[in-house]
Amino acid sequence: MTASRDLKELSETEALRRLASVPFGRVVFTRHALPAVRPVNHLVVDGQVVIRSNPGTVLSREVAPAAAVVAFEADELDPYERLGWSVIVTGVARLVEDPEEVARFKELLHPWVQGGMDQVIRIRPEFVNGFELVPVDAAS
Amino acid sequence: MTASRDLKELSETEALRRLASVPFGRVVFTRHALPAVRPVNHLVVDGQVVIRSNPGTVLSREVAPAAAVVAFEADELDPYERLGWSVIVTGVARLVEDPEEVARFKELLHPWVQGGMDQVIRIRPEFVNGFELVPVDAAS
C-alpha cells in the first residue's frame, strides 16, 4: 500500500502560477439545475481564466448580461507516487463581448475541438484554493 | 498550430469501462450554493462510482438521508497531441451506511491524503457521457 500524503496549501500567487502552467482544466457549472463539468483548454490572462465554449453550455443563452458563478479546476497528479497539485478557482464567468478582446483571445486560444466554441468567457477568481500532496514528513 | 479534433461519443459501457480504468477523477458538487470540485481517487463497483470524503464536504452534514446530485469526471487527455477521452457521470450520491459495506469499501479504497475521509459515498450514474478526441478524418 502506497503511503498517504499530507496536503500543503499553496499561496494564491503560486496557485495561479500553476494554473497558468498547464494547457487545460475543467470548468464546473450548473446546467438545467444539475452540476456539470467539461474539460477545456484555457489561458490565464491578467489573473483571470479565459476559456472558449459553445453558446448555451457554460453560460445560458437566456441570461443577459451572460454571467454565472463557476469553478475551474486544473491539476497535475501522479496516481502512482500520489504526488502533485490541484488548483480550484471559484468566481463569476462572464461573456467577453468587446470585439477587440474577443478577437485577441480567439487568436491566443484555439479550441481542441473543431467547429463552434464561439463564446469567449472570462472567469474572475473570487476564491483561489490550491494544494500540493507532500510526503507526510515534509509537511510537518 | 495543432490540428483540431472531432468528438466521438463513447457508448455507456465503454465510458464506464474507461472510468474504471483510471485511479482518480473529480467529484463535482454544490457547497454553500456554489459549484465545487475536488480531485479524489475512486473505484467503479457494480456500475457505481465509490469515493471517500470528509464529512461535510461532498454531502452536507444536515441532510438526512445524506444524498445529493453530483457529477464525477475522469479523463486521460494529451494536450500536446490533443487526443484522449473524458467521461462524466451525473447521478445521486448517497452515504454508504451499512457497516459491512463501509468496511469492504474502506478495505478496497485508500484515500491518498492521511486522516479523515471517513465517509464512503456511492454515486449511482443516471447519465453517462463519454467522448474521445479523434483526428478529423477518423470521425467521418
PDB file of C-alpha atoms in Angstrom:
ATOM      1  CA  MET A   1       0.000   0.000   0.000  1.00  0.00           C
ATOM      2  CA  THR A   2       1.337   3.389  -1.012  1.00  0.00           C
ATOM      3  CA  ALA A   3       1.930   5.836   1.817  1.00  0.00           C
ATOM      4  CA  SER A   4      -0.676   8.514   2.475  1.00  0.00           C
ATOM      5  CA  ARG A   5       0.165  12.137   1.870  1.00  0.00           C
ATOM      6  CA  ASP A   6      -0.383  15.414   3.610  1.00  0.00           C
ATOM      7  CA  LEU A   7      -1.969  18.410   1.944  1.00  0.00           C
ATOM      8  CA  LYS A   8       0.096  21.567   1.769  1.00  0.00           C
ATOM      9  CA  GLU A   9      -1.846  24.690   0.901  1.00  0.00           C
ATOM     10  CA  LEU A  10      -0.498  26.814  -1.934  1.00  0.00           C
ATOM     11  CA  SER A  11      -0.461  30.601  -1.777  1.00  0.00           C
ATOM     12  CA  GLU A  12      -2.851  32.343  -4.161  1.00  0.00           C
ATOM     13  CA  THR A  13       0.075  33.565  -6.265  1.00  0.00           C
ATOM     14  CA  GLU A  14       1.582  30.108  -6.507  1.00  0.00           C
ATOM     15  CA  ALA A  15      -1.800  28.547  -7.242  1.00  0.00           C
ATOM     16  CA  LEU A  16      -2.459  30.938 -10.133  1.00  0.00           C
ATOM     17  CA  ARG A  17       1.087  30.382 -11.416  1.00  0.00           C
ATOM     18  CA  ARG A  18       0.471  26.633 -11.549  1.00  0.00           C
ATOM     19  CA  LEU A  19      -2.937  27.080 -13.144  1.00  0.00           C
ATOM     20  CA  ALA A  20      -1.261  29.149 -15.876  1.00  0.00           C
ATOM     21  CA  SER A  21       1.429  26.493 -16.388  1.00  0.00           C
ATOM     22  CA  VAL A  22      -0.939  23.827 -17.741  1.00  0.00           C
ATOM     23  CA  PRO A  23      -2.886  23.944 -21.028  1.00  0.00           C
ATOM     24  CA  PHE A  24      -6.256  22.678 -19.860  1.00  0.00           C
ATOM     25  CA  GLY A  25      -8.555  22.249 -16.890  1.00  0.00           C
ATOM     26  CA  ARG A  26     -12.194  21.572 -16.141  1.00  0.00           C
ATOM     27  CA  VAL A  27     -14.928  24.166 -15.928  1.00  0.00           C
ATOM     28  CA  VAL A  28     -17.632  23.364 -13.375  1.00  0.00           C
ATOM     29  CA  PHE A  29     -21.037  24.948 -13.754  1.00  0.00           C
ATOM     30  CA  THR A  30     -24.760  24.404 -13.330  1.00  0.00           C
ATOM     31  CA  ARG A  31     -26.842  23.286 -16.283  1.00  0.00           C
ATOM     32  CA  HIS A  32     -30.545  22.507 -16.127  1.00  0.00           C
ATOM     33  CA  ALA A  33     -30.137  22.732 -12.328  1.00  0.00           C
ATOM     34  CA  LEU A  34     -27.578  19.886 -12.352  1.00  0.00           C
ATOM     35  CA  PRO A  35     -23.863  20.025 -11.570  1.00  0.00           C
ATOM     36  CA  ALA A  36     -21.937  19.918 -14.843  1.00  0.00           C
ATOM     37  CA  VAL A  37     -18.269  19.743 -15.794  1.00  0.00           C
ATOM     38  CA  ARG A  38     -16.337  19.898 -19.079  1.00  0.00           C
ATOM     39  CA  PRO A  39     -12.617  19.612 -19.798  1.00  0.00           C
ATOM     40  CA  VAL A  40     -11.463  22.678 -21.743  1.00  0.00           C
ATOM     41  CA  ASN A  41      -8.191  24.346 -22.651  1.00  0.00           C
ATOM     42  CA  HIS A  42      -7.578  27.712 -21.027  1.00  0.00           C
ATOM     43  CA  LEU A  43      -5.313  30.705 -20.609  1.00  0.00           C
ATOM     44  CA  VAL A  44      -4.595  32.806 -17.537  1.00  0.00           C
ATOM     45  CA  VAL A  45      -4.531  36.481 -18.593  1.00  0.00           C
ATOM     46  CA  ASP A  46      -4.223  39.322 -16.078  1.00  0.00           C
ATOM     47  CA  GLY A  47      -5.169  36.968 -13.249  1.00  0.00           C
ATOM     48  CA  GLN A  48      -8.331  35.776 -14.997  1.00  0.00           C
ATOM     49  CA  VAL A  49      -9.069  32.411 -16.562  1.00  0.00           C
ATOM     50  CA  VAL A  50     -10.102  32.612 -20.223  1.00  0.00           C
ATOM     51  CA  ILE A  51     -11.881  29.728 -21.950  1.00  0.00           C
ATOM     52  CA  ARG A  52     -13.948  29.162 -25.089  1.00  0.00           C
ATOM     53  CA  SER A  53     -17.266  27.382 -25.115  1.00  0.00           C
ATOM     54  CA  ASN A  54     -20.245  26.641 -27.282  1.00  0.00           C
ATOM     55  CA  PRO A  55     -23.102  29.090 -26.710  1.00  0.00           C
ATOM     56  CA  GLY A  56     -25.551  27.659 -24.178  1.00  0.00           C
ATOM     57  CA  THR A  57     -23.104  25.292 -22.479  1.00  0.00           C
ATOM     58  CA  VAL A  58     -21.315  27.144 -19.676  1.00  0.00           C
ATOM     59  CA  LEU A  59     -23.398  30.311 -19.933  1.00  0.00           C
ATOM     60  CA  SER A  60     -27.110  30.003 -20.559  1.00  0.00           C
ATOM     61  CA  ARG A  61     -28.400  31.724 -23.663  1.00  0.00           C
ATOM     62  CA  GLU A  62     -31.191  33.298 -21.667  1.00  0.00           C
ATOM     63  CA  VAL A  63     -29.163  35.269 -19.147  1.00  0.00           C
ATOM     64  CA  ALA A  64     -28.285  38.839 -20.113  1.00  0.00           C
ATOM     65  CA  PRO A  65     -25.739  40.061 -19.281  1.00  0.00           C
ATOM     66  CA  ALA A  66     -24.467  36.488 -19.553  1.00  0.00           C
ATOM     67  CA  ALA A  67     -22.818  35.633 -16.246  1.00  0.00           C
ATOM     68  CA  ALA A  68     -22.748  32.723 -13.822  1.00  0.00           C
ATOM     69  CA  VAL A  69     -20.757  31.531 -10.837  1.00  0.00           C
ATOM     70  CA  VAL A  70     -18.471  28.699 -11.918  1.00  0.00           C
ATOM     71  CA  ALA A  71     -15.423  26.835 -10.706  1.00  0.00           C
ATOM     72  CA  PHE A  72     -12.371  25.970 -12.734  1.00  0.00           C
ATOM     73  CA  GLU A  73     -10.037  23.157 -11.720  1.00  0.00           C
ATOM     74  CA  ALA A  74      -6.676  22.045 -13.050  1.00  0.00           C
ATOM     75  CA  ASP A  75      -4.272  19.530 -11.640  1.00  0.00           C
ATOM     76  CA  GLU A  76      -1.106  17.578 -12.200  1.00  0.00           C
ATOM     77  CA  LEU A  77      -1.447  14.425 -10.132  1.00  0.00           C
ATOM     78  CA  ASP A  78       0.655  11.296 -10.252  1.00  0.00           C
ATOM     79  CA  PRO A  79      -1.538   8.438  -9.015  1.00  0.00           C
ATOM     80  CA  TYR A  80       1.376   6.059  -8.608  1.00  0.00           C
ATOM     81  CA  GLU A  81       3.559   8.292  -6.451  1.00  0.00           C
ATOM     82  CA  ARG A  82       0.482  10.081  -5.058  1.00  0.00           C
ATOM     83  CA  LEU A  83       2.201  13.403  -5.541  1.00  0.00           C
ATOM     84  CA  GLY A  84       1.181  16.546  -7.412  1.00  0.00           C
ATOM     85  CA  TRP A  85      -1.108  19.511  -7.064  1.00  0.00           C
ATOM     86  CA  SER A  86      -4.600  20.776  -7.780  1.00  0.00           C
ATOM     87  CA  VAL A  87      -5.906  24.325  -8.071  1.00  0.00           C
ATOM     88  CA  ILE A  88      -9.557  25.342  -7.924  1.00  0.00           C
ATOM     89  CA  VAL A  89     -10.770  28.856  -8.617  1.00  0.00           C
ATOM     90  CA  THR A  90     -14.338  29.936  -7.994  1.00  0.00           C
ATOM     91  CA  GLY A  91     -15.715  33.110  -9.478  1.00  0.00           C
ATOM     92  CA  VAL A  92     -18.028  34.841 -11.892  1.00  0.00           C
ATOM     93  CA  ALA A  93     -17.847  33.775 -15.530  1.00  0.00           C
ATOM     94  CA  ARG A  94     -18.786  36.489 -17.988  1.00  0.00           C
ATOM     95  CA  LEU A  95     -19.057  36.543 -21.730  1.00  0.00           C
ATOM     96  CA  VAL A  96     -16.328  38.673 -23.338  1.00  0.00           C
ATOM     97  CA  GLU A  97     -18.266  40.990 -25.629  1.00  0.00           C
ATOM     98  CA  ASP A  98     -15.804  43.671 -26.709  1.00  0.00           C
ATOM     99  CA  PRO A  99     -14.974  42.725 -30.335  1.00  0.00           C
ATOM    100  CA  GLU A 100     -11.284  43.607 -29.987  1.00  0.00           C
ATOM    101  CA  GLU A 101     -10.936  41.483 -26.865  1.00  0.00           C
ATOM    102  CA  VAL A 102     -12.827  38.630 -28.479  1.00  0.00           C
ATOM    103  CA  ALA A 103     -10.503  38.773 -31.493  1.00  0.00           C
ATOM    104  CA  ARG A 104      -7.407  38.910 -29.256  1.00  0.00           C
ATOM    105  CA  PHE A 105      -8.450  35.904 -27.180  1.00  0.00           C
ATOM    106  CA  LYS A 106      -9.515  33.892 -30.235  1.00  0.00           C
ATOM    107  CA  GLU A 107      -6.044  34.496 -31.633  1.00  0.00           C
ATOM    108  CA  LEU A 108      -4.421  33.264 -28.410  1.00  0.00           C
ATOM    109  CA  LEU A 109      -6.718  30.373 -27.513  1.00  0.00           C
ATOM    110  CA  HIS A 110      -7.542  27.698 -30.077  1.00  0.00           C
ATOM    111  CA  PRO A 111     -10.160  25.109 -29.113  1.00  0.00           C
ATOM    112  CA  TRP A 112      -9.096  21.499 -29.382  1.00  0.00           C
ATOM    113  CA  VAL A 113     -12.371  20.541 -30.980  1.00  0.00           C
ATOM    114  CA  GLN A 114     -13.218  21.866 -34.430  1.00  0.00           C
ATOM    115  CA  GLY A 115     -16.304  23.941 -35.028  1.00  0.00           C
ATOM    116  CA  GLY A 116     -18.251  26.216 -32.730  1.00  0.00           C
ATOM    117  CA  MET A 117     -16.705  27.189 -29.391  1.00  0.00           C
ATOM    118  CA  ASP A 118     -17.507  30.756 -30.394  1.00  0.00           C
ATOM    119  CA  GLN A 119     -18.080  32.142 -26.937  1.00  0.00           C
ATOM    120  CA  VAL A 120     -15.069  33.622 -25.177  1.00  0.00           C
ATOM    121  CA  ILE A 121     -15.598  33.534 -21.413  1.00  0.00           C
ATOM    122  CA  ARG A 122     -13.600  35.217 -18.709  1.00  0.00           C
ATOM    123  CA  ILE A 123     -13.653  33.882 -15.142  1.00  0.00           C
ATOM    124  CA  ARG A 124     -12.645  36.353 -12.454  1.00  0.00           C
ATOM    125  CA  PRO A 125     -11.422  34.336  -9.454  1.00  0.00           C
ATOM    126  CA  GLU A 126     -13.107  35.246  -6.168  1.00  0.00           C
ATOM    127  CA  PHE A 127     -11.647  32.287  -4.311  1.00  0.00           C
ATOM    128  CA  VAL A 128      -8.402  30.541  -5.193  1.00  0.00           C
ATOM    129  CA  ASN A 129      -7.652  27.224  -3.499  1.00  0.00           C
ATOM    130  CA  GLY A 130      -4.548  25.278  -4.274  1.00  0.00           C
ATOM    131  CA  PHE A 131      -2.948  22.329  -2.584  1.00  0.00           C
ATOM    132  CA  GLU A 132       0.011  20.093  -3.063  1.00  0.00           C
ATOM    133  CA  LEU A 133       0.329  16.463  -1.984  1.00  0.00           C
ATOM    134  CA  VAL A 134       3.523  16.098   0.016  1.00  0.00           C
ATOM    135  CA  PRO A 135       5.142  13.221   1.915  1.00  0.00           C
ATOM    136  CA  VAL A 136       3.863  13.164   5.484  1.00  0.00           C
ATOM    137  CA  ASP A 137       7.238  14.098   6.985  1.00  0.00           C
ATOM    138  CA  ALA A 138       7.755  17.047   4.656  1.00  0.00           C
ATOM    139  CA  ALA A 139       4.574  18.780   5.754  1.00  0.00           C
ATOM    140  CA  SER A 140       5.377  18.979   9.454  1.00  0.00           C
TER     141      SER A 140
ATOM    142  CA  MET B   1      -0.899  25.250 -34.699  1.00  0.00           C
ATOM    143  CA  THR B   2      -2.035  21.748 -33.761  1.00  0.00           C
ATOM    144  CA  ALA B   3      -4.924  20.333 -35.773  1.00  0.00           C
ATOM    145  CA  SER B   4      -8.390  20.466 -34.264  1.00  0.00           C
ATOM    146  CA  ARG B   5     -10.129  17.257 -33.338  1.00  0.00           C
ATOM    147  CA  ASP B   6     -13.569  15.794 -33.648  1.00  0.00           C
ATOM    148  CA  LEU B   7     -15.512  14.420 -30.714  1.00  0.00           C
ATOM    149  CA  LYS B   8     -16.550  10.808 -30.920  1.00  0.00           C
ATOM    150  CA  GLU B   9     -19.174   9.757 -28.396  1.00  0.00           C
ATOM    151  CA  LEU B  10     -18.439   6.678 -26.316  1.00  0.00           C
ATOM    152  CA  SER B  11     -21.093   4.092 -25.532  1.00  0.00           C
ATOM    153  CA  GLU B  12     -22.188   3.937 -21.897  1.00  0.00           C
ATOM    154  CA  THR B  13     -20.461   0.574 -21.459  1.00  0.00           C
ATOM    155  CA  GLU B  14     -17.209   1.857 -22.938  1.00  0.00           C
ATOM    156  CA  ALA B  15     -17.426   5.074 -20.906  1.00  0.00           C
ATOM    157  CA  LEU B  16     -17.838   3.170 -17.624  1.00  0.00           C
ATOM    158  CA  ARG B  17     -15.016   0.822 -18.620  1.00  0.00           C
ATOM    159  CA  ARG B  18     -12.675   3.782 -19.109  1.00  0.00           C
ATOM    160  CA  LEU B  19     -13.835   5.413 -15.884  1.00  0.00           C
ATOM    161  CA  ALA B  20     -12.960   2.189 -14.066  1.00  0.00           C
ATOM    162  CA  SER B  21      -9.533   2.049 -15.748  1.00  0.00           C
ATOM    163  CA  VAL B  22      -8.153   5.164 -14.034  1.00  0.00           C
ATOM    164  CA  PRO B  23      -7.443   5.603 -10.317  1.00  0.00           C
ATOM    165  CA  PHE B  24      -8.853   9.067  -9.752  1.00  0.00           C
ATOM    166  CA  GLY B  25     -11.281  11.661 -11.025  1.00  0.00           C
ATOM    167  CA  ARG B  26     -13.033  14.799  -9.828  1.00  0.00           C
ATOM    168  CA  VAL B  27     -16.281  14.939  -7.920  1.00  0.00           C
ATOM    169  CA  VAL B  28     -18.433  17.967  -8.736  1.00  0.00           C
ATOM    170  CA  PHE B  29     -20.999  19.119  -6.217  1.00  0.00           C
ATOM    171  CA  THR B  30     -22.700  22.145  -4.709  1.00  0.00           C
ATOM    172  CA  ARG B  31     -21.382  23.626  -1.487  1.00  0.00           C
ATOM    173  CA  HIS B  32     -22.781  26.730   0.168  1.00  0.00           C
ATOM    174  CA  ALA B  33     -24.778  27.221  -3.062  1.00  0.00           C
ATOM    175  CA  LEU B  34     -21.547  27.417  -5.100  1.00  0.00           C
ATOM    176  CA  PRO B  35     -20.218  24.963  -7.682  1.00  0.00           C
ATOM    177  CA  ALA B  36     -17.431  22.922  -6.097  1.00  0.00           C
ATOM    178  CA  VAL B  37     -14.980  20.302  -7.331  1.00  0.00           C
ATOM    179  CA  ARG B  38     -12.369  18.077  -5.673  1.00  0.00           C
ATOM    180  CA  PRO B  39      -9.949  15.539  -7.144  1.00  0.00           C
ATOM    181  CA  VAL B  40     -10.431  12.185  -5.435  1.00  0.00           C
ATOM    182  CA  ASN B  41      -9.473   8.567  -6.044  1.00  0.00           C
ATOM    183  CA  HIS B  42     -12.341   6.233  -6.864  1.00  0.00           C
ATOM    184  CA  LEU B  43     -13.496   2.727  -7.677  1.00  0.00           C
ATOM    185  CA  VAL B  44     -16.208   1.549 -10.024  1.00  0.00           C
ATOM    186  CA  VAL B  45     -18.119  -1.280  -8.316  1.00  0.00           C
ATOM    187  CA  ASP B  46     -21.278  -2.828  -9.819  1.00  0.00           C
ATOM    188  CA  GLY B  47     -21.632   0.136 -12.175  1.00  0.00           C
ATOM    189  CA  GLN B  48     -21.454   2.676  -9.360  1.00  0.00           C
ATOM    190  CA  VAL B  49     -18.669   5.115  -8.517  1.00  0.00           C
ATOM    191  CA  VAL B  50     -17.369   4.797  -4.955  1.00  0.00           C
ATOM    192  CA  ILE B  51     -15.345   7.565  -3.321  1.00  0.00           C
ATOM    193  CA  ARG B  52     -14.314   8.605   0.170  1.00  0.00           C
ATOM    194  CA  SER B  53     -14.712  12.097   1.538  1.00  0.00           C
ATOM    195  CA  ASN B  54     -14.523  14.116   4.691  1.00  0.00           C
ATOM    196  CA  PRO B  55     -17.922  14.545   6.362  1.00  0.00           C
ATOM    197  CA  GLY B  56     -19.498  17.817   5.280  1.00  0.00           C
ATOM    198  CA  THR B  57     -17.599  18.182   2.014  1.00  0.00           C
ATOM    199  CA  VAL B  58     -19.474  16.352  -0.756  1.00  0.00           C
ATOM    200  CA  LEU B  59     -22.533  15.551   1.361  1.00  0.00           C
ATOM    201  CA  SER B  60     -23.815  18.154   3.758  1.00  0.00           C
ATOM    202  CA  ARG B  61     -23.975  17.128   7.408  1.00  0.00           C
ATOM    203  CA  GLU B  62     -27.513  18.441   7.668  1.00  0.00           C
ATOM    204  CA  VAL B  63     -29.180  16.286   5.022  1.00  0.00           C
ATOM    205  CA  ALA B  64     -30.688  13.001   6.202  1.00  0.00           C
ATOM    206  CA  PRO B  65     -30.700  10.608   4.455  1.00  0.00           C
ATOM    207  CA  ALA B  66     -27.489  12.129   3.139  1.00  0.00           C
ATOM    208  CA  ALA B  67     -27.867  12.388  -0.633  1.00  0.00           C
ATOM    209  CA  ALA B  68     -27.140  14.931  -3.350  1.00  0.00           C
ATOM    210  CA  VAL B  69     -26.941  15.123  -7.114  1.00  0.00           C
ATOM    211  CA  VAL B  70     -23.299  15.242  -8.160  1.00  0.00           C
ATOM    212  CA  ALA B  71     -21.155  14.730 -11.237  1.00  0.00           C
ATOM    213  CA  PHE B  72     -17.953  12.729 -11.434  1.00  0.00           C
ATOM    214  CA  GLU B  73     -15.416  13.322 -14.196  1.00  0.00           C
ATOM    215  CA  ALA B  74     -12.279  11.459 -15.188  1.00  0.00           C
ATOM    216  CA  ASP B  75     -10.125  11.893 -18.235  1.00  0.00           C
ATOM    217  CA  GLU B  76      -6.918  10.947 -19.938  1.00  0.00           C
ATOM    218  CA  LEU B  77      -6.049  13.843 -22.204  1.00  0.00           C
ATOM    219  CA  ASP B  78      -2.796  14.520 -24.002  1.00  0.00           C
ATOM    220  CA  PRO B  79      -2.596  18.296 -24.521  1.00  0.00           C
ATOM    221  CA  TYR B  80       0.252  18.022 -26.988  1.00  0.00           C
ATOM    222  CA  GLU B  81      -1.349  15.526 -29.355  1.00  0.00           C
ATOM    223  CA  ARG B  82      -4.833  16.743 -28.407  1.00  0.00           C
ATOM    224  CA  LEU B  83      -6.009  13.175 -28.117  1.00  0.00           C
ATOM    225  CA  GLY B  84      -7.657  11.262 -25.288  1.00  0.00           C
ATOM    226  CA  TRP B  85     -11.005  10.869 -23.612  1.00  0.00           C
ATOM    227  CA  SER B  86     -13.211  12.212 -20.860  1.00  0.00           C
ATOM    228  CA  VAL B  87     -16.120  10.578 -19.059  1.00  0.00           C
ATOM    229  CA  ILE B  88     -18.707  12.417 -16.965  1.00  0.00           C
ATOM    230  CA  VAL B  89     -21.348  10.665 -14.911  1.00  0.00           C
ATOM    231  CA  THR B  90     -24.184  12.523 -13.242  1.00  0.00           C
ATOM    232  CA  GLY B  91     -26.246  10.913 -10.529  1.00  0.00           C
ATOM    233  CA  VAL B  92     -27.284  10.728  -6.922  1.00  0.00           C
ATOM    234  CA  ALA B  93     -24.510  10.440  -4.338  1.00  0.00           C
ATOM    235  CA  ARG B  94     -25.520   8.608  -1.182  1.00  0.00           C
ATOM    236  CA  LEU B  95     -23.691   7.849   2.009  1.00  0.00           C
ATOM    237  CA  VAL B  96     -22.923   4.139   2.379  1.00  0.00           C
ATOM    238  CA  GLU B  97     -24.233   3.311   5.844  1.00  0.00           C
ATOM    239  CA  ASP B  98     -24.284  -0.475   6.046  1.00  0.00           C
ATOM    240  CA  PRO B  99     -21.281  -1.279   8.314  1.00  0.00           C
ATOM    241  CA  GLU B 100     -20.259  -4.324   6.285  1.00  0.00           C
ATOM    242  CA  GLU B 101     -20.287  -2.370   3.042  1.00  0.00           C
ATOM    243  CA  VAL B 102     -18.411   0.518   4.661  1.00  0.00           C
ATOM    244  CA  ALA B 103     -15.763  -1.927   5.886  1.00  0.00           C
ATOM    245  CA  ARG B 104     -15.498  -3.589   2.472  1.00  0.00           C
ATOM    246  CA  PHE B 105     -15.084  -0.304   0.597  1.00  0.00           C
ATOM    247  CA  LYS B 106     -12.598   1.066   3.133  1.00  0.00           C
ATOM    248  CA  GLU B 107     -10.534  -2.064   2.551  1.00  0.00           C
ATOM    249  CA  LEU B 108     -10.618  -1.539  -1.222  1.00  0.00           C
ATOM    250  CA  LEU B 109     -10.261   2.240  -1.430  1.00  0.00           C
ATOM    251  CA  HIS B 110      -7.473   4.015   0.412  1.00  0.00           C
ATOM    252  CA  PRO B 111      -7.515   7.817   0.405  1.00  0.00           C
ATOM    253  CA  TRP B 112      -4.358   9.476  -0.827  1.00  0.00           C
ATOM    254  CA  VAL B 113      -4.471  12.006   1.985  1.00  0.00           C
ATOM    255  CA  GLN B 114      -3.967  10.864   5.549  1.00  0.00           C
ATOM    256  CA  GLY B 115      -6.597  11.412   8.217  1.00  0.00           C
ATOM    257  CA  GLY B 116     -10.359  11.721   7.947  1.00  0.00           C
ATOM    258  CA  MET B 117     -12.042  10.807   4.647  1.00  0.00           C
ATOM    259  CA  ASP B 118     -14.317   8.667   6.780  1.00  0.00           C
ATOM    260  CA  GLN B 119     -17.411   8.938   4.622  1.00  0.00           C
ATOM    261  CA  VAL B 120     -17.865   6.288   1.952  1.00  0.00           C
ATOM    262  CA  ILE B 121     -20.076   7.638  -0.831  1.00  0.00           C
ATOM    263  CA  ARG B 122     -21.693   5.753  -3.672  1.00  0.00           C
ATOM    264  CA  ILE B 123     -22.724   7.581  -6.857  1.00  0.00           C
ATOM    265  CA  ARG B 124     -25.348   5.859  -8.972  1.00  0.00           C
ATOM    266  CA  PRO B 125     -24.977   7.144 -12.561  1.00  0.00           C
ATOM    267  CA  GLU B 126     -28.197   8.483 -14.082  1.00  0.00           C
ATOM    268  CA  PHE B 127     -26.442   9.975 -17.099  1.00  0.00           C
ATOM    269  CA  VAL B 128     -23.153   8.731 -18.537  1.00  0.00           C
ATOM    270  CA  ASN B 129     -21.424  10.914 -21.111  1.00  0.00           C
ATOM    271  CA  GLY B 130     -18.131   9.934 -22.627  1.00  0.00           C
ATOM    272  CA  PHE B 131     -16.249  11.274 -25.583  1.00  0.00           C
ATOM    273  CA  GLU B 132     -12.981  10.678 -27.319  1.00  0.00           C
ATOM    274  CA  LEU B 133     -10.927  13.215 -29.251  1.00  0.00           C
ATOM    275  CA  VAL B 134     -10.160  11.773 -32.671  1.00  0.00           C
ATOM    276  CA  PRO B 135      -8.406  13.125 -35.788  1.00  0.00           C
ATOM    277  CA  VAL B 136     -10.930  14.914 -38.009  1.00  0.00           C
ATOM    278  CA  ASP B 137     -10.659  12.336 -40.801  1.00  0.00           C
ATOM    279  CA  ALA B 138     -11.193   9.380 -38.477  1.00  0.00           C
ATOM    280  CA  ALA B 139     -14.551  10.618 -37.248  1.00  0.00           C
ATOM    281  CA  SER B 140     -16.225  10.997 -40.618  1.00  0.00           C
TER     282      SER B 140
END
